[in-house]
Coordinates of C-alpha atoms in Angstrom, one line a residue:
M1 CA 41.2 1.8 -79.2
A2 CA 43.4 -0.8 -77.6
K3 CA 45.0 -0.5 -74.2
E4 CA 48.7 -1.2 -73.5
Q5 CA 50.1 -1.7 -70.0
K6 CA 52.8 0.7 -69.0
S7 CA 55.6 -0.1 -66.6
Q8 CA 54.8 0.8 -63.0
L9 CA 56.7 3.5 -61.0
E10 CA 59.3 1.8 -58.8
V11 CA 58.0 3.5 -55.7
L12 CA 54.5 2.2 -56.3
N13 CA 55.7 -1.3 -57.3
A14 CA 57.7 -1.4 -54.1
L15 CA 54.5 -0.7 -52.1
D16 CA 52.6 -3.3 -54.1
V17 CA 55.1 -6.1 -53.4
A18 CA 56.2 -5.1 -49.9
K19 CA 56.0 -7.7 -47.2
T20 CA 53.7 -7.0 -44.3
Q21 CA 55.7 -4.7 -42.0
W22 CA 55.3 -2.8 -38.8
Y23 CA 54.3 0.4 -40.6
H24 CA 51.2 -1.4 -42.0
F25 CA 50.0 -2.2 -38.5
T26 CA 50.8 1.3 -37.4
A27 CA 48.7 2.7 -40.2
I28 CA 45.8 0.4 -39.3
V29 CA 45.9 1.5 -35.7
I30 CA 46.1 5.2 -36.5
A31 CA 43.3 5.1 -39.1
G32 CA 41.3 2.5 -37.2
M33 CA 41.1 4.6 -34.0
G34 CA 39.3 7.2 -36.1
F35 CA 36.8 4.6 -37.0
F36 CA 36.6 3.3 -33.5
T37 CA 35.6 6.9 -32.5
D38 CA 33.2 7.3 -35.5
A39 CA 31.2 4.2 -34.5
Y40 CA 31.2 5.1 -30.8
D41 CA 30.0 8.6 -31.5
L42 CA 27.3 7.7 -34.1
F43 CA 25.8 4.8 -32.1
C44 CA 26.1 5.9 -28.5
I45 CA 23.2 8.3 -29.0
S46 CA 20.8 5.3 -29.4
L47 CA 21.8 4.3 -25.8
V48 CA 20.6 7.6 -24.3
T49 CA 17.6 8.7 -26.3
K50 CA 15.2 7.0 -23.9
L51 CA 17.0 8.7 -21.0
L52 CA 16.7 12.1 -22.7
G53 CA 13.0 11.5 -23.0
R54 CA 12.6 10.7 -19.3
I55 CA 14.6 13.7 -18.2
Y56 CA 13.3 16.4 -20.5
Y57 CA 9.8 15.3 -21.5
H58 CA 8.2 13.8 -18.4
V59 CA 4.4 14.2 -18.3
D60 CA 2.8 14.2 -14.8
G61 CA 0.2 11.4 -14.5
S62 CA 1.3 9.5 -17.6
P63 CA 1.3 5.7 -17.3
K64 CA 4.5 5.6 -19.5
P65 CA 7.8 7.4 -18.9
G66 CA 8.5 10.6 -20.9
S67 CA 9.8 10.1 -24.4
L68 CA 11.2 12.3 -27.1
P69 CA 8.5 13.7 -29.4
P70 CA 8.8 12.2 -32.9
N71 CA 10.4 15.3 -34.5
I72 CA 12.9 15.7 -31.7
S73 CA 13.8 12.0 -31.7
A74 CA 14.3 12.1 -35.4
A75 CA 16.5 15.1 -35.2
V76 CA 18.6 13.8 -32.3
N77 CA 19.1 10.4 -33.9
G78 CA 19.6 11.6 -37.5
V79 CA 21.3 15.0 -37.4
A80 CA 24.8 13.4 -37.1
L81 CA 24.0 11.4 -40.2
F82 CA 23.3 14.6 -42.2
G83 CA 26.6 16.0 -40.9
T84 CA 28.4 12.8 -41.9
L85 CA 27.0 12.9 -45.4
A86 CA 28.2 16.6 -45.9
G87 CA 31.6 15.7 -44.4
Q88 CA 32.1 12.8 -46.7
L89 CA 31.5 14.9 -49.8
F90 CA 33.5 17.9 -48.7
F91 CA 36.5 16.2 -47.2
G92 CA 36.5 13.5 -49.9
W93 CA 36.9 16.3 -52.5
L94 CA 39.4 18.2 -50.3
G95 CA 41.5 15.1 -49.8
D96 CA 42.2 15.0 -53.6
K97 CA 42.8 18.7 -53.8
M98 CA 45.1 19.3 -50.7
G99 CA 46.4 15.8 -50.0
R100 CA 45.3 13.1 -47.7
K101 CA 47.6 14.0 -44.8
K102 CA 46.8 17.7 -44.6
V103 CA 43.0 17.1 -44.3
Y104 CA 43.4 14.1 -42.0
G105 CA 44.1 16.1 -38.9
M106 CA 41.3 18.5 -39.5
T107 CA 38.6 15.8 -39.3
L108 CA 40.0 14.5 -36.0
G109 CA 40.1 18.0 -34.5
I110 CA 36.5 18.6 -35.4
M111 CA 35.5 15.3 -33.8
V112 CA 37.3 16.0 -30.5
V113 CA 35.8 19.5 -30.1
A114 CA 32.3 18.4 -31.2
S115 CA 32.2 15.3 -28.9
I116 CA 33.0 17.5 -25.9
A117 CA 30.6 20.2 -26.9
S118 CA 27.8 17.6 -27.4
G119 CA 28.1 16.6 -23.8
L120 CA 28.1 20.2 -22.7
S121 CA 24.9 21.0 -24.5
F122 CA 23.4 23.9 -22.6
G123 CA 20.0 25.6 -22.1
H124 CA 17.2 26.1 -19.6
T125 CA 14.4 24.4 -21.5
P126 CA 14.2 21.0 -23.2
G127 CA 14.0 22.8 -26.6
T128 CA 17.3 24.6 -26.1
V129 CA 19.1 21.6 -24.8
M130 CA 18.0 19.4 -27.7
G131 CA 18.7 22.3 -30.1
T132 CA 22.3 22.7 -29.0
L133 CA 22.8 18.9 -28.8
C134 CA 21.7 18.7 -32.5
F135 CA 23.9 21.6 -33.5
F136 CA 27.0 20.0 -32.0
R137 CA 26.2 16.5 -33.3
F138 CA 25.8 17.8 -36.8
W139 CA 29.4 19.1 -36.7
L140 CA 30.5 15.9 -35.0
G141 CA 29.1 14.0 -37.9
F142 CA 30.8 16.4 -40.3
G143 CA 34.2 15.4 -38.9
I144 CA 33.3 11.8 -38.8
G145 CA 32.3 12.0 -42.5
G146 CA 35.8 13.1 -43.5
D147 CA 37.3 10.1 -41.8
Y148 CA 35.6 7.7 -44.3
P149 CA 37.2 8.6 -47.6
L150 CA 40.5 9.7 -46.0
S151 CA 41.1 6.6 -43.9
A152 CA 40.1 4.2 -46.7
T153 CA 42.3 6.0 -49.3
I154 CA 45.3 6.3 -47.0
M155 CA 45.2 2.6 -46.1
S156 CA 44.7 1.5 -49.7
E157 CA 47.6 3.6 -50.9
Y158 CA 49.9 2.4 -48.2
S159 CA 49.0 -1.3 -48.6
N160 CA 50.5 -4.1 -50.7
K161 CA 48.5 -6.0 -53.4
K162 CA 48.4 -9.3 -51.5
T163 CA 46.8 -8.1 -48.2
R164 CA 45.3 -4.7 -49.2
G165 CA 41.7 -5.8 -48.7
A166 CA 42.4 -7.2 -45.2
F167 CA 44.2 -3.9 -44.2
I168 CA 41.4 -1.6 -45.3
A169 CA 38.8 -4.0 -43.8
A170 CA 40.7 -4.0 -40.5
V171 CA 40.5 -0.2 -40.3
F172 CA 36.7 -0.4 -40.9
A173 CA 36.4 -3.4 -38.4
M174 CA 37.4 -1.0 -35.6
Q175 CA 33.8 0.2 -35.9
G176 CA 32.8 -3.0 -34.2
F177 CA 35.0 -2.3 -31.2
G178 CA 33.6 1.3 -31.1
I179 CA 30.0 0.0 -31.0
L180 CA 31.0 -2.6 -28.4
S181 CA 32.9 0.0 -26.3
G182 CA 29.9 2.3 -26.4
G183 CA 27.7 -0.4 -24.9
V184 CA 30.3 -1.4 -22.3
F185 CA 31.0 2.2 -21.2
A186 CA 27.3 2.9 -20.9
I187 CA 26.8 -0.2 -18.8
V188 CA 29.7 0.9 -16.4
I189 CA 28.5 4.5 -16.1
S190 CA 24.8 3.5 -15.5
S191 CA 25.8 0.8 -13.0
I192 CA 27.9 3.3 -11.0
F193 CA 25.2 5.9 -10.9
K194 CA 22.6 3.2 -10.1
S195 CA 24.6 2.0 -7.0
V196 CA 25.2 5.6 -5.8
Y197 CA 21.8 7.1 -6.5
K198 CA 19.0 4.6 -5.7
A199 CA 15.6 5.2 -7.4
P200 CA 12.3 3.3 -7.5
P201 CA 10.7 2.0 -10.8
Y202 CA 8.6 4.5 -12.8
E203 CA 5.3 2.7 -11.8
V204 CA 6.1 3.1 -8.1
D205 CA 7.3 6.8 -8.2
A206 CA 7.1 8.4 -11.6
L207 CA 9.0 11.6 -10.7
G208 CA 11.5 9.9 -8.4
S209 CA 12.4 7.2 -10.9
T210 CA 14.6 9.7 -12.7
V211 CA 17.2 11.1 -10.3
P212 CA 18.6 14.6 -11.1
Q213 CA 22.1 13.1 -11.4
A214 CA 20.9 11.1 -14.5
D215 CA 21.5 14.2 -16.5
Y216 CA 25.2 13.7 -16.1
V217 CA 25.0 10.1 -17.5
W218 CA 24.2 10.9 -21.1
R219 CA 26.7 13.8 -21.1
I220 CA 29.5 11.6 -19.8
I221 CA 28.7 8.9 -22.4
L222 CA 28.7 11.4 -25.3
M223 CA 31.9 13.2 -24.2
F224 CA 33.9 10.0 -23.8
G225 CA 34.1 9.8 -27.6
A226 CA 36.7 12.6 -27.6
I227 CA 39.3 10.6 -25.7
P228 CA 40.3 8.0 -28.4
A229 CA 40.2 10.6 -31.1
A230 CA 42.5 12.9 -29.1
M231 CA 44.9 10.1 -28.4
T232 CA 45.7 9.5 -32.2
F233 CA 45.9 13.2 -33.2
Y234 CA 49.8 13.4 -32.8
S235 CA 50.3 10.1 -34.7
R236 CA 48.2 11.3 -37.6
S237 CA 50.3 14.5 -37.8
K238 CA 53.5 12.4 -38.2
M239 CA 52.3 10.2 -41.0
P240 CA 53.9 10.9 -44.4
E241 CA 51.7 11.7 -47.3
T242 CA 50.9 8.7 -49.4
A243 CA 53.3 8.0 -52.3
R244 CA 50.5 7.6 -54.7
Y245 CA 49.2 11.1 -54.0
T246 CA 52.7 12.6 -54.0
A247 CA 53.7 10.9 -57.3
L248 CA 50.5 10.6 -59.3
V249 CA 48.6 13.8 -58.1
A250 CA 51.2 16.2 -56.8
K251 CA 53.8 14.9 -59.4
D252 CA 56.7 15.1 -56.9
A253 CA 58.7 11.9 -57.7
K254 CA 61.6 12.8 -55.4
K255 CA 59.5 13.3 -52.3
A256 CA 57.4 10.1 -53.0
A257 CA 60.6 8.1 -53.3
A258 CA 62.2 9.7 -50.2
D259 CA 59.1 9.2 -48.0
M260 CA 58.7 5.6 -49.0
S261 CA 62.4 4.8 -48.7
K262 CA 62.1 5.8 -45.0
V263 CA 58.9 3.8 -44.5
L264 CA 60.0 0.7 -46.4
Q265 CA 63.7 1.0 -45.2
T266 CA 65.0 0.5 -48.7
E267 CA 66.5 2.7 -51.5
I268 CA 63.9 3.6 -54.1
E269 CA 64.7 5.4 -57.4
A270 CA 62.8 8.7 -57.9
E271 CA 62.1 8.3 -61.7
P272 CA 61.0 11.9 -62.4
E273 CA 60.9 11.3 -66.2
K274 CA 58.4 8.5 -65.8
V275 CA 56.2 10.8 -63.6
E276 CA 56.3 13.4 -66.4
T277 CA 55.2 10.7 -68.9
I278 CA 52.3 9.7 -66.6
R279 CA 51.2 13.4 -66.2
D280 CA 51.2 14.0 -70.0
E281 CA 49.2 10.9 -70.7
K282 CA 45.6 11.9 -71.7
T283 CA 44.1 8.9 -70.0
N284 CA 45.4 10.4 -66.7
S285 CA 43.9 13.9 -67.0
F286 CA 40.1 13.4 -67.4
G287 CA 37.9 14.9 -64.7
L288 CA 35.0 13.5 -62.6
F289 CA 32.4 15.1 -64.9
S290 CA 33.9 14.0 -68.2
M291 CA 32.5 11.5 -70.7
Q292 CA 35.8 9.6 -70.4
F293 CA 35.2 9.1 -66.6
V294 CA 31.6 8.0 -67.4
R295 CA 32.9 5.5 -70.0
R296 CA 35.7 4.1 -67.8
H297 CA 34.2 4.4 -64.2
G298 CA 30.6 5.5 -64.5
A299 CA 29.1 2.0 -63.9
H300 CA 31.7 1.4 -61.1
L301 CA 30.7 4.6 -59.3
F302 CA 27.0 3.8 -59.7
G303 CA 27.7 0.3 -58.4
T304 CA 29.7 1.4 -55.3
A305 CA 27.2 4.2 -54.5
S306 CA 24.0 2.2 -55.0
T307 CA 25.2 -0.9 -53.0
W308 CA 26.3 1.3 -50.1
F309 CA 23.0 3.2 -50.3
L310 CA 20.9 0.0 -50.1
L311 CA 23.1 -1.6 -47.5
D312 CA 22.8 1.4 -45.1
I313 CA 19.0 1.5 -45.4
A314 CA 18.9 -2.0 -43.9
F315 CA 21.9 -1.6 -41.6
Y316 CA 21.0 1.7 -39.9
S317 CA 17.3 0.9 -39.6
Q318 CA 18.4 -2.2 -37.5
N319 CA 21.3 -0.6 -35.6
L320 CA 20.0 2.8 -34.5
F321 CA 16.6 1.4 -33.4
Q322 CA 17.4 -2.1 -32.3
K323 CA 16.4 -1.1 -28.8
D324 CA 12.8 -0.7 -30.1
V325 CA 13.0 -4.2 -31.6
F326 CA 14.2 -5.7 -28.3
S327 CA 11.4 -3.9 -26.5
A328 CA 8.8 -5.3 -28.9
I329 CA 9.9 -8.9 -28.3
G330 CA 10.3 -8.4 -24.5
W331 CA 14.1 -8.7 -24.3
I332 CA 14.2 -5.4 -22.5
P333 CA 11.8 -5.0 -19.6
K334 CA 8.8 -2.7 -19.9
A335 CA 9.8 0.9 -19.4
S336 CA 7.4 1.4 -16.5
T337 CA 9.0 -1.4 -14.5
M338 CA 12.4 0.4 -14.5
N339 CA 13.9 3.6 -13.3
A340 CA 15.8 5.8 -15.8
L341 CA 19.3 4.4 -15.1
D342 CA 17.9 0.8 -15.3
E343 CA 16.7 1.5 -18.8
V344 CA 20.1 2.8 -19.9
F345 CA 21.7 -0.4 -18.5
W346 CA 19.3 -2.8 -20.2
I347 CA 19.5 -1.0 -23.6
S348 CA 23.3 -0.9 -23.4
R349 CA 23.4 -4.6 -22.4
A350 CA 21.4 -5.6 -25.5
Q351 CA 23.6 -3.6 -27.8
T352 CA 26.7 -5.0 -26.2
L353 CA 25.6 -8.6 -26.6
I354 CA 24.7 -8.1 -30.3
A355 CA 28.0 -6.4 -30.9
L356 CA 29.9 -9.1 -29.1
C357 CA 28.2 -12.1 -30.7
S358 CA 27.6 -10.9 -34.3
T359 CA 28.9 -7.4 -35.2
V360 CA 32.5 -7.7 -34.1
P361 CA 33.0 -11.4 -35.4
G362 CA 31.4 -10.4 -38.7
Y363 CA 33.9 -7.6 -39.3
W364 CA 36.9 -9.8 -38.5
F365 CA 35.6 -12.7 -40.7
T366 CA 35.8 -10.2 -43.6
V367 CA 39.4 -9.2 -42.6
A368 CA 40.4 -12.9 -42.6
F369 CA 38.8 -13.9 -45.9
I370 CA 38.5 -10.9 -48.1
D371 CA 41.9 -11.5 -49.9
H372 CA 41.0 -15.2 -50.4
I373 CA 37.3 -15.2 -51.3
G374 CA 37.4 -11.7 -52.9
R375 CA 35.3 -8.6 -52.4
F376 CA 32.6 -9.5 -55.0
W377 CA 31.6 -12.9 -53.5
I378 CA 31.6 -11.7 -49.9
Q379 CA 29.3 -8.8 -50.8
L380 CA 27.0 -10.9 -53.0
V381 CA 26.7 -13.7 -50.4
G382 CA 26.3 -11.2 -47.6
F383 CA 23.4 -9.4 -49.3
F384 CA 21.8 -12.8 -50.1
M385 CA 22.1 -14.0 -46.5
M386 CA 20.7 -10.7 -45.1
T387 CA 17.7 -11.2 -47.5
V388 CA 17.1 -14.7 -46.3
F389 CA 17.3 -13.7 -42.6
M390 CA 15.1 -10.6 -43.0
F391 CA 12.4 -12.7 -44.7
G392 CA 13.0 -15.4 -42.1
L393 CA 12.3 -12.9 -39.3
A394 CA 9.4 -11.1 -41.1
I395 CA 7.2 -13.9 -42.6
P396 CA 6.7 -15.9 -39.3
Y397 CA 7.0 -12.7 -37.2
H398 CA 4.1 -13.6 -34.9
H399 CA 5.9 -16.9 -34.1
W400 CA 9.1 -15.0 -33.0
T401 CA 7.1 -12.7 -30.7
Q402 CA 5.9 -15.6 -28.6
P403 CA 7.8 -15.8 -25.2
D404 CA 9.3 -19.3 -25.9
N405 CA 10.7 -18.2 -29.3
R406 CA 12.3 -14.9 -28.3
I407 CA 15.9 -16.3 -28.1
G408 CA 15.5 -17.7 -31.6
F409 CA 14.4 -14.2 -32.8
V410 CA 17.6 -12.7 -31.2
I411 CA 19.8 -15.3 -32.9
M412 CA 18.2 -14.7 -36.3
Y413 CA 18.5 -10.9 -35.8
A414 CA 22.2 -11.3 -34.8
L415 CA 22.8 -13.4 -37.9
T416 CA 21.6 -10.6 -40.1
F417 CA 24.2 -8.3 -38.4
F418 CA 26.9 -11.0 -38.8
F419 CA 26.3 -11.2 -42.6
A420 CA 26.0 -7.4 -42.9
N421 CA 29.5 -7.1 -41.5
F422 CA 30.9 -10.3 -43.1
G423 CA 29.4 -8.9 -46.3
P424 CA 28.5 -5.5 -47.8
N425 CA 29.0 -3.3 -44.7
S426 CA 32.7 -4.1 -45.0
T427 CA 33.1 -4.5 -48.8
T428 CA 31.3 -1.3 -49.7
F429 CA 33.9 0.6 -47.7
V430 CA 36.9 -1.3 -49.2
V431 CA 36.1 -1.3 -52.9
P432 CA 35.7 2.4 -53.6
A433 CA 39.2 3.0 -52.2
E434 CA 40.7 0.6 -54.8
I435 CA 39.1 1.0 -58.2
F436 CA 39.2 4.8 -59.0
P437 CA 42.2 6.9 -60.2
A438 CA 44.4 8.5 -57.5
R439 CA 43.4 12.0 -58.3
L440 CA 39.7 11.1 -57.9
R441 CA 40.0 8.3 -55.4
S442 CA 39.1 10.2 -52.2
T443 CA 36.3 12.1 -54.0
C444 CA 34.7 8.9 -55.4
H445 CA 34.9 7.2 -52.1
G446 CA 33.3 10.2 -50.5
I447 CA 30.5 10.1 -53.0
S448 CA 29.9 6.4 -52.4
A449 CA 30.0 6.9 -48.7
A450 CA 27.6 9.8 -48.9
A451 CA 25.2 7.7 -50.9
G452 CA 25.5 5.2 -48.0
K453 CA 24.6 7.9 -45.5
A454 CA 21.6 9.0 -47.6
G455 CA 20.5 5.4 -47.2
A456 CA 21.2 5.5 -43.5
I457 CA 19.0 8.6 -43.1
I458 CA 16.2 6.9 -45.0
G459 CA 16.7 3.8 -42.8
A460 CA 16.9 5.6 -39.5
F461 CA 14.0 8.0 -40.2
G462 CA 11.9 5.6 -42.3
F463 CA 12.1 2.6 -39.9
L464 CA 11.2 4.8 -36.9
Y465 CA 7.9 5.6 -38.6
L466 CA 7.4 2.4 -40.7
A467 CA 7.8 0.0 -37.7
Q468 CA 5.0 1.7 -35.7
D469 CA 2.0 -0.5 -35.0
K470 CA -0.8 -0.4 -37.6
D471 CA -3.2 0.4 -34.7
P472 CA -2.7 4.1 -33.9
K473 CA -3.5 3.4 -30.2
K474 CA -0.5 1.0 -30.0
A475 CA 1.9 3.3 -31.7
D476 CA 4.5 5.2 -29.6
P477 CA 3.2 8.6 -28.2
G478 CA 3.2 11.2 -30.9
Y479 CA 3.8 8.8 -33.8
P480 CA 1.2 8.0 -36.6
A481 CA 0.3 4.4 -37.3
G482 CA 2.9 2.6 -39.4
I483 CA 3.0 -0.7 -41.3
G484 CA 4.3 -2.7 -38.3
V485 CA 7.6 -4.3 -37.6
K486 CA 6.7 -7.4 -39.7
N487 CA 6.0 -5.4 -42.9
A488 CA 9.0 -3.1 -42.3
L489 CA 11.3 -6.2 -42.2
I490 CA 9.8 -7.4 -45.4
V491 CA 10.6 -4.1 -47.1
L492 CA 14.2 -4.4 -45.8
G493 CA 14.4 -7.9 -47.3
F494 CA 13.6 -6.5 -50.7
V495 CA 16.1 -3.7 -50.2
N496 CA 18.8 -6.3 -49.6
L497 CA 17.7 -8.3 -52.7
L498 CA 18.2 -5.1 -54.8
G499 CA 21.6 -4.7 -53.3
M500 CA 22.5 -8.2 -54.6
L501 CA 21.6 -7.0 -58.2
C502 CA 23.6 -3.8 -57.9
T503 CA 26.7 -5.8 -56.7
L504 CA 27.0 -7.1 -60.3
L505 CA 28.2 -3.6 -61.4
V506 CA 31.2 -3.7 -58.9
P507 CA 34.5 -5.2 -60.2
E508 CA 36.7 -7.6 -58.3
S509 CA 39.9 -5.9 -57.2
K510 CA 41.5 -8.9 -55.3
G511 CA 45.3 -9.2 -56.0
K512 CA 45.5 -6.3 -58.4
S513 CA 47.4 -3.1 -58.1
L514 CA 45.5 0.2 -57.6
E515 CA 46.9 1.4 -61.0
E516 CA 45.7 -1.7 -62.7
M517 CA 42.2 -1.3 -61.3
S518 CA 42.0 2.4 -62.1
G519 CA 43.7 2.2 -65.6
E520 CA 46.4 4.7 -64.6
N521 CA 49.2 2.4 -65.9
E522 CA 47.4 1.9 -69.3
E523 CA 47.8 4.0 -72.4
E524 CA 45.3 4.0 -75.3
T525 CA 46.6 3.3 -78.8
A526 CA 44.7 3.5 -82.0

């Protein structure tokens, strides 16, 4: 069968060719603040896990401060990722069924409530405190998960062809500021408590090194995530539904034209007859589990899901547990030489410096270049450079652990973050919002994002165990021997190499309309 191009609906064409206007920036801020909160909430837990261990799992007479048992640490660090995966699938599907706007407020409400509840985690024993913390962080992750497909889809459907990639990437880039803010806020809070409540290092006074007031520190840090989410709740409720959902899914041509006439401040014809024609076209009625979807978009969905899956194995194994890497190379002082609040300060300082020097710039390099270089090349080169730096860290690993070479290690480690963000960490979020039909767009983005979170779970849990020393005596308390940091980094290098190969399945969407990419303005003729 041959394919013929149909004429585009006027309302959608108006969006495609619209000049960059104030409403574009408003949409970026509204959607972006959700992602700011997402990143803050997901990554702030890594700043306080050492503190939780000192407070709730202190062992009298131990030469090392208390630490979370392996199963508890895995649960605290990973439970939000399980919630996020579930939320991505559920809200992605719901966004195509009920509309983007209706579901958008739900996700934010869950995030606000769960952030506050996480900080209020209650109980009289360590087990009950950790149990309630995990419960609320699962639901926090569930709300965060919904933000992924909805924010990406809304931004892509609001954008013009010329700068769509930059706008979607800018929403995702707010994650960088979320990670940065988490580190800065933890530095501020720990510094205030340190100045008010003096405490000796652990090796001087084991029990006295953790002041009772330290229990407030982790709670304040977790609860702060509710503030930016709550601030954007009203703005989200006032956003109109996207014209593409209204016209192509809900089939309401008049409402789509009226909504976008207000947004674009121009008169747009409704064209109800053309909407009817689009609705009746067989190429616009196949479902997700049909052979027609497999033929048209099966390879695309496998490409977007597999690259996100592989990227997040590498990205989350670095990000959630970078404090352990810094400890291994001596960038953070030994735990026994610090009190509990000192440790929060030093871990937060390390995360803030990495975010400032590599994570944030990497995101915004993508924003600047994605509509010039294209999604495909940014993702391919990003995976390639991550592979190079992973092997560059791993093969001469002993060299990097020497005191004189530690700064070089940190620079190499920062560059892997830079090319993750000026690379597949950004593009895997952008592309699924552009290449699938409107009626399946949110669902397919949710599936791709959930595959990413499955990779994040493997990365977060796997690296925690894999990176343990080969000598059981040198492994962290309660952990079995692993393959060591060097071999774990080699494994991650091969994961990135596989991501390069899977990128070949992902089409380039630069400069094309959403309907052109998804085939919604094509009709098949014999």
